mmCIF file of C-alpha atoms and ligand atoms in Angstrom:
data_model
loop_
_atom_site.group_PDB
_atom_site.id
_atom_site.type_symbol
_atom_site.label_atom_id
_atom_site.label_comp_id
_atom_site.label_asym_id
_atom_site.label_seq_id
_atom_site.Cartn_x
_atom_site.Cartn_y
_atom_site.Cartn_z
ATOM 1 C CA MET A 14 -14.032 -15.285 -8.333
ATOM 2 C CA ASP A 15 -13.899 -12.088 -6.091
ATOM 3 C CA ASN A 16 -10.176 -10.992 -4.693
ATOM 4 C CA HIS A 17 -11.190 -10.162 -1.042
ATOM 5 C CA ILE A 18 -8.680 -10.678 1.334
ATOM 6 C CA THR A 19 -9.982 -12.282 4.185
ATOM 7 C CA CYS A 20 -8.405 -12.575 7.540
ATOM 8 C CA THR A 21 -9.940 -14.679 10.327
ATOM 9 C CA GLU A 22 -8.662 -14.712 13.680
ATOM 10 C CA LEU A 23 -5.377 -13.369 13.208
ATOM 11 C CA THR A 24 -2.954 -13.640 16.204
ATOM 12 C CA LYS A 25 0.569 -12.331 16.162
ATOM 13 C CA ARG A 26 2.746 -13.027 19.248
ATOM 14 C CA PHE A 27 6.451 -11.718 19.087
ATOM 15 C CA GLY A 28 8.093 -13.772 22.210
ATOM 16 C CA SER A 29 5.520 -13.758 24.843
ATOM 17 C CA ARG A 30 3.935 -10.167 23.722
ATOM 18 C CA THR A 31 0.463 -10.636 21.601
ATOM 19 C CA VAL A 32 0.883 -7.665 19.150
ATOM 20 C CA ILE A 33 -2.420 -9.027 17.377
ATOM 21 C CA ASP A 34 -4.984 -10.780 19.125
ATOM 22 C CA ARG A 35 -7.645 -12.625 17.197
ATOM 23 C CA LEU A 36 -8.577 -10.102 14.526
ATOM 24 C CA SER A 37 -10.922 -10.914 11.755
ATOM 25 C CA VAL A 38 -11.318 -8.597 8.886
ATOM 26 C CA THR A 39 -12.215 -8.382 5.205
ATOM 27 C CA ALA A 40 -10.365 -6.044 2.896
ATOM 28 C CA ARG A 41 -12.436 -5.553 -0.247
ATOM 29 C CA VAL A 42 -12.162 -5.107 -3.785
ATOM 30 C CA GLY A 43 -13.112 -1.866 -4.834
ATOM 31 C CA GLU A 44 -12.389 -0.465 -1.052
ATOM 32 C CA VAL A 45 -10.039 1.417 0.537
ATOM 33 C CA THR A 46 -9.459 -0.400 4.092
ATOM 34 C CA ALA A 47 -7.612 1.651 6.427
ATOM 35 C CA LEU A 48 -5.399 0.425 9.526
ATOM 36 C CA VAL A 49 -5.422 2.897 12.250
ATOM 37 C CA GLY A 50 -4.078 3.092 15.739
ATOM 38 C CA PRO A 51 -1.297 4.772 17.938
ATOM 39 C CA SER A 52 2.494 4.151 16.998
ATOM 40 C CA GLY A 53 3.446 0.631 18.035
ATOM 41 C CA ALA A 54 -0.132 -0.850 17.955
ATOM 42 C CA GLY A 55 0.531 -3.359 15.292
ATOM 43 C CA LYS A 56 -0.489 -1.794 12.107
ATOM 44 C CA THR A 57 2.613 -2.849 10.290
ATOM 45 C CA THR A 58 2.238 -6.068 11.581
ATOM 46 C CA LEU A 59 -1.263 -6.826 10.434
ATOM 47 C CA LEU A 60 -0.597 -5.130 7.148
ATOM 48 C CA ASN A 61 2.562 -7.528 6.536
ATOM 49 C CA MET A 62 0.064 -10.555 7.538
ATOM 50 C CA MET A 63 -2.343 -9.411 5.123
ATOM 51 C CA ALA A 64 0.102 -8.902 2.303
ATOM 52 C CA GLY A 65 1.602 -12.297 2.980
ATOM 53 C CA LEU A 66 5.010 -10.717 3.621
ATOM 54 C CA ASP A 67 4.930 -11.989 7.061
ATOM 55 C CA ARG A 68 3.133 -15.013 8.800
ATOM 56 C CA PRO A 69 0.365 -14.806 11.585
ATOM 57 C CA THR A 70 1.080 -17.360 14.900
ATOM 58 C CA SER A 71 -2.204 -18.686 13.958
ATOM 59 C CA GLY A 72 -5.343 -17.785 12.107
ATOM 60 C CA VAL A 73 -5.512 -17.682 8.397
ATOM 61 C CA VAL A 74 -5.325 -14.870 5.752
ATOM 62 C CA SER A 75 -7.070 -15.972 2.257
ATOM 63 C CA SER A 76 -6.474 -14.284 -0.895
ATOM 64 C CA PRO A 77 -6.967 -15.817 -4.100
ATOM 65 C CA GLY A 78 -4.321 -13.821 -6.219
ATOM 66 C CA ARG A 79 -2.220 -13.115 -3.254
ATOM 67 C CA ARG A 80 1.060 -13.247 -5.618
ATOM 68 C CA THR A 81 0.301 -10.151 -7.816
ATOM 69 C CA ARG A 82 0.282 -7.186 -5.322
ATOM 70 C CA SER A 83 2.243 -3.953 -4.932
ATOM 71 C CA PHE A 84 3.547 -2.065 -2.156
ATOM 72 C CA ILE A 85 4.041 1.603 -1.515
ATOM 73 C CA PHE A 86 5.951 2.293 2.094
ATOM 74 C CA GLN A 87 6.625 5.279 4.169
ATOM 75 C CA ASP A 88 10.075 5.986 2.858
ATOM 76 C CA PHE A 89 9.545 5.380 -0.964
ATOM 77 C CA ASN A 90 11.768 2.432 -1.321
ATOM 78 C CA LEU A 91 12.733 3.587 -4.919
ATOM 79 C CA LEU A 92 16.097 2.030 -6.147
ATOM 80 C CA ASP A 93 18.938 4.365 -6.292
ATOM 81 C CA SER A 94 20.581 3.083 -9.292
ATOM 82 C CA MET A 95 17.424 3.482 -11.428
ATOM 83 C CA ASN A 96 15.957 6.669 -12.714
ATOM 84 C CA ALA A 97 12.100 7.231 -12.232
ATOM 85 C CA ARG A 98 10.852 5.534 -15.060
ATOM 86 C CA ASP A 99 12.836 2.286 -14.452
ATOM 87 C CA ASN A 100 11.515 2.462 -10.935
ATOM 88 C CA ALA A 101 7.973 2.890 -11.977
ATOM 89 C CA LEU A 102 7.929 0.214 -14.264
ATOM 90 C CA LEU A 103 10.013 -2.356 -11.961
ATOM 91 C CA THR A 104 6.628 -4.346 -10.625
ATOM 92 C CA ARG A 105 4.759 -4.548 -13.996
ATOM 93 C CA ARG A 106 8.017 -6.070 -15.740
ATOM 94 C CA LEU A 107 8.416 -8.175 -12.341
ATOM 95 C CA VAL A 108 4.821 -9.667 -13.507
ATOM 96 C CA GLY A 109 5.706 -10.269 -16.790
ATOM 97 C CA LYS A 110 3.138 -7.610 -18.287
ATOM 98 C CA ARG A 111 4.027 -5.657 -21.512
ATOM 99 C CA VAL A 112 4.859 -2.003 -20.883
ATOM 100 C CA ARG A 113 3.350 0.825 -23.161
ATOM 101 C CA LYS A 114 4.927 4.357 -23.138
ATOM 102 C CA LYS A 115 1.962 5.885 -23.795
ATOM 103 C CA ASP A 116 0.401 4.264 -20.168
ATOM 104 C CA VAL A 117 3.749 5.216 -18.432
ATOM 105 C CA ASP A 118 3.385 8.747 -19.687
ATOM 106 C CA THR A 119 -0.187 9.252 -18.703
ATOM 107 C CA VAL A 120 0.102 7.878 -15.181
ATOM 108 C CA PHE A 121 3.261 10.145 -14.849
ATOM 109 C CA GLY A 122 1.533 13.139 -16.208
ATOM 110 C CA ARG A 123 -1.596 12.271 -13.656
ATOM 111 C CA LEU A 124 0.641 12.220 -10.647
ATOM 112 C CA GLY A 125 2.149 15.697 -11.615
ATOM 113 C CA ILE A 126 5.719 14.012 -11.857
ATOM 114 C CA ASP A 127 5.612 14.545 -16.003
ATOM 115 C CA GLY A 128 9.224 15.335 -17.216
ATOM 116 C CA LEU A 129 10.850 13.559 -14.052
ATOM 117 C CA GLN A 130 11.195 10.445 -15.813
ATOM 118 C CA ARG A 131 14.678 10.387 -16.464
ATOM 119 C CA HIS A 132 15.498 11.703 -12.490
ATOM 120 C CA PHE A 133 17.349 9.389 -10.172
ATOM 121 C CA PRO A 134 15.846 9.089 -6.830
ATOM 122 C CA HIS A 135 18.388 11.418 -5.495
ATOM 123 C CA GLN A 136 17.414 14.421 -7.740
ATOM 124 C CA LEU A 137 13.960 14.334 -6.451
ATOM 125 C CA SER A 138 11.977 15.471 -3.453
ATOM 126 C CA GLY A 139 10.232 12.808 -1.136
ATOM 127 C CA GLY A 140 7.123 14.046 -2.446
ATOM 128 C CA GLN A 141 8.419 13.202 -6.018
ATOM 129 C CA GLN A 142 9.874 10.120 -4.917
ATOM 130 C CA GLN A 143 6.784 8.818 -3.241
ATOM 131 C CA ARG A 144 4.878 9.882 -6.693
ATOM 132 C CA VAL A 145 6.794 7.517 -8.508
ATOM 133 C CA ALA A 146 6.441 4.720 -6.000
ATOM 134 C CA VAL A 147 2.486 5.446 -6.466
ATOM 135 C CA ALA A 148 3.130 5.169 -10.187
ATOM 136 C CA ARG A 149 4.837 2.076 -9.785
ATOM 137 C CA VAL A 150 1.685 0.421 -8.134
ATOM 138 C CA LEU A 151 -0.514 2.188 -10.745
ATOM 139 C CA ILE A 152 1.231 1.130 -13.775
ATOM 140 C CA ALA A 153 1.663 -2.809 -12.273
ATOM 141 C CA GLU A 154 -2.159 -3.132 -12.205
ATOM 142 C CA THR A 155 -1.886 -5.410 -9.598
ATOM 143 C CA PRO A 156 -5.326 -6.425 -7.946
ATOM 144 C CA TYR A 157 -3.714 -5.703 -4.496
ATOM 145 C CA ILE A 158 -2.251 -2.571 -3.328
ATOM 146 C CA PHE A 159 -0.764 -2.112 0.276
ATOM 147 C CA ALA A 160 0.594 0.756 1.437
ATOM 148 C CA ASP A 161 2.037 1.856 4.908
ATOM 149 C CA GLU A 162 1.858 5.388 6.092
ATOM 150 C CA PRO A 163 2.254 6.474 2.539
ATOM 151 C CA THR A 164 1.617 9.983 3.205
ATOM 152 C CA ALA A 165 3.583 10.226 6.442
ATOM 153 C CA ALA A 166 6.612 11.835 5.276
ATOM 154 C CA LEU A 167 4.571 14.374 2.008
ATOM 155 C CA ASP A 168 3.658 17.865 2.030
ATOM 156 C CA PRO A 169 -0.276 18.359 1.661
ATOM 157 C CA ALA A 170 -0.251 18.440 -2.281
ATOM 158 C CA SER A 171 1.551 15.480 -2.512
ATOM 159 C CA THR A 172 -0.684 14.003 0.030
ATOM 160 C CA SER A 173 -3.696 14.953 -1.960
ATOM 161 C CA VAL A 174 -2.262 13.677 -4.985
ATOM 162 C CA VAL A 175 -1.346 9.963 -3.635
ATOM 163 C CA LEU A 176 -4.406 9.606 -1.554
ATOM 164 C CA GLN A 177 -6.531 10.327 -4.561
ATOM 165 C CA SER A 178 -4.802 7.961 -6.732
ATOM 166 C CA LEU A 179 -5.447 5.169 -4.211
ATOM 167 C CA ARG A 180 -9.055 5.967 -4.129
ATOM 168 C CA ALA A 181 -8.987 5.891 -8.038
ATOM 169 C CA ALA A 182 -7.057 2.499 -7.960
ATOM 170 C CA ALA A 183 -10.311 1.104 -5.627
ATOM 171 C CA ASP A 184 -12.680 2.878 -7.802
ATOM 172 C CA SER A 185 -11.409 0.844 -10.878
ATOM 173 C CA GLY A 186 -11.456 -2.702 -8.987
ATOM 174 C CA VAL A 187 -8.312 -3.043 -6.846
ATOM 175 C CA ALA A 188 -8.245 -3.564 -3.230
ATOM 176 C CA VAL A 189 -6.151 -1.035 -1.259
ATOM 177 C CA VAL A 190 -5.108 -1.718 2.398
ATOM 178 C CA MET A 191 -3.276 1.450 3.808
ATOM 179 C CA VAL A 192 -1.830 2.018 7.160
ATOM 180 C CA SER A 193 -2.543 5.527 8.488
ATOM 181 C CA HIS A 194 -2.421 7.772 11.639
ATOM 182 C CA GLN A 195 -3.574 10.513 9.924
ATOM 183 C CA ARG A 196 -7.090 11.616 10.202
ATOM 184 C CA ASP A 197 -7.211 13.359 6.827
ATOM 185 C CA ASN A 198 -6.724 10.272 4.821
ATOM 186 C CA LEU A 199 -9.889 8.980 6.331
ATOM 187 C CA ARG A 200 -11.743 10.606 3.633
ATOM 188 C CA ILE A 201 -10.886 8.458 0.777
ATOM 189 C CA VAL A 202 -11.601 5.149 3.260
ATOM 190 C CA ASP A 203 -14.389 3.033 3.066
ATOM 191 C CA ARG A 204 -13.545 0.905 5.878
ATOM 192 C CA THR A 205 -11.316 1.455 8.937
ATOM 193 C CA VAL A 206 -9.829 -0.983 11.212
ATOM 194 C CA ASP A 207 -9.052 0.100 14.640
ATOM 195 C CA VAL A 208 -5.607 -1.380 15.862
ATOM 196 C CA VAL A 209 -5.730 -0.774 19.573
ATOM 197 C CA ASN A 210 -2.922 -0.297 21.592
ATOM 198 C CA GLY A 211 -2.165 -3.406 23.226
ATOM 199 C CA SER A 212 -4.136 -6.558 21.780
ATOM 200 C CA THR A 213 -7.675 -5.819 20.370
ATOM 201 C CA ALA A 214 -9.168 -4.057 17.317
ATOM 202 C CA ARG A 215 -12.642 -3.283 15.905
ATOM 203 C CA VAL A 216 -13.837 -2.902 12.324
ATOM 204 C CA ARG A 217 -15.963 -0.129 11.479
ATOM 205 C CA SER A 218 -17.575 1.118 7.797
HETATM 206 N N1 ADP B 317 10.025 -8.517 14.362
HETATM 207 C C1 ADP B 317 9.446 -8.289 15.331
HETATM 208 N N2 ADP B 317 10.141 -8.656 16.294
HETATM 209 C C2 ADP B 317 9.547 -8.257 17.749
HETATM 210 N N3 ADP B 317 8.896 -7.541 17.920
HETATM 211 C C3 ADP B 317 8.231 -6.734 16.782
HETATM 212 C C4 ADP B 317 8.663 -6.920 15.164
HETATM 213 N N4 ADP B 317 8.047 -6.508 14.806
HETATM 214 C C5 ADP B 317 7.008 -5.517 15.520
HETATM 215 N N5 ADP B 317 6.931 -5.892 16.670
HETATM 216 C C6 ADP B 317 6.630 -5.198 17.957
HETATM 217 O O1 ADP B 317 5.233 -5.328 17.475
HETATM 218 C C7 ADP B 317 4.616 -3.617 18.014
HETATM 219 C C8 ADP B 317 3.619 -3.351 16.771
HETATM 220 O O2 ADP B 317 4.708 -2.889 16.056
HETATM 221 P P1 ADP B 317 4.155 -2.358 14.541
HETATM 222 O O3 ADP B 317 3.209 -3.457 13.898
HETATM 223 O O4 ADP B 317 5.401 -1.898 14.189
HETATM 224 O O5 ADP B 317 3.338 -1.182 14.889
HETATM 225 P P2 ADP B 317 2.648 0.068 14.147
HETATM 226 O O6 ADP B 317 2.847 -0.132 12.833
HETATM 227 O O7 ADP B 317 1.408 0.517 14.631
HETATM 228 O O8 ADP B 317 3.459 1.124 14.672
HETATM 229 C C9 ADP B 317 5.649 -3.332 18.497
HETATM 230 O O9 ADP B 317 5.504 -3.288 19.980
HETATM 231 C C10 ADP B 317 6.673 -3.649 17.936
HETATM 232 O O10 ADP B 317 8.069 -3.366 18.807
HETATM 233 MG MG1 MG B 318 4.069 0.959 11.257
#
């Protein structure tokens, strides 16, 4: 069974305004799919529907294991009361998988945040916080990763670490769907969905 996310004729309306108009796209296992377009075009709306966080007005999203997914947001979304290690373990614990200390250490090391496991979010820079958020999705080992402008608030070094990690996750068999309006990000992308301001979109690969 494949874990592709297939969207067919998705439409989303807010009141009388159509934000997404009969958009069909497939996000594939092993690939990074990027949703690009100007601010307000509907990228987040589309991502949220693909992730199952929001329902389309019409159309269908199908993905076999949709309950096991993880998220990276623009604003890090760490829990203030938990240290970096517990934040990074949150999703894995929620899906009920066993935690091995060695694996946590390996991921922190790979992301260049070794030694920060006991730090709380307020003790970390934005780039470090986002790396913890990335650690959380890598440690969770879910078949899907959804990321909404994960590098928007980051310096170039952190941006590079985050993008390479998403690329590596895709290479290991995850379906990665990422919102981006930064051209730099597109180097690691396999498939681009242009969400055009107003209502239409096209897909490039
Ligand atoms: N819950 C909502 N209610 C009403 N309008 C919304 C809602 N969410 C998004 N919109 C509108 O839909 C459009 C697309 O928003 P969004 O998907 O956030 O765009 P993007 O992520 O591309 O910047 C915007 O005009 C936004 O104001
Ligand atoms: Mg958005």
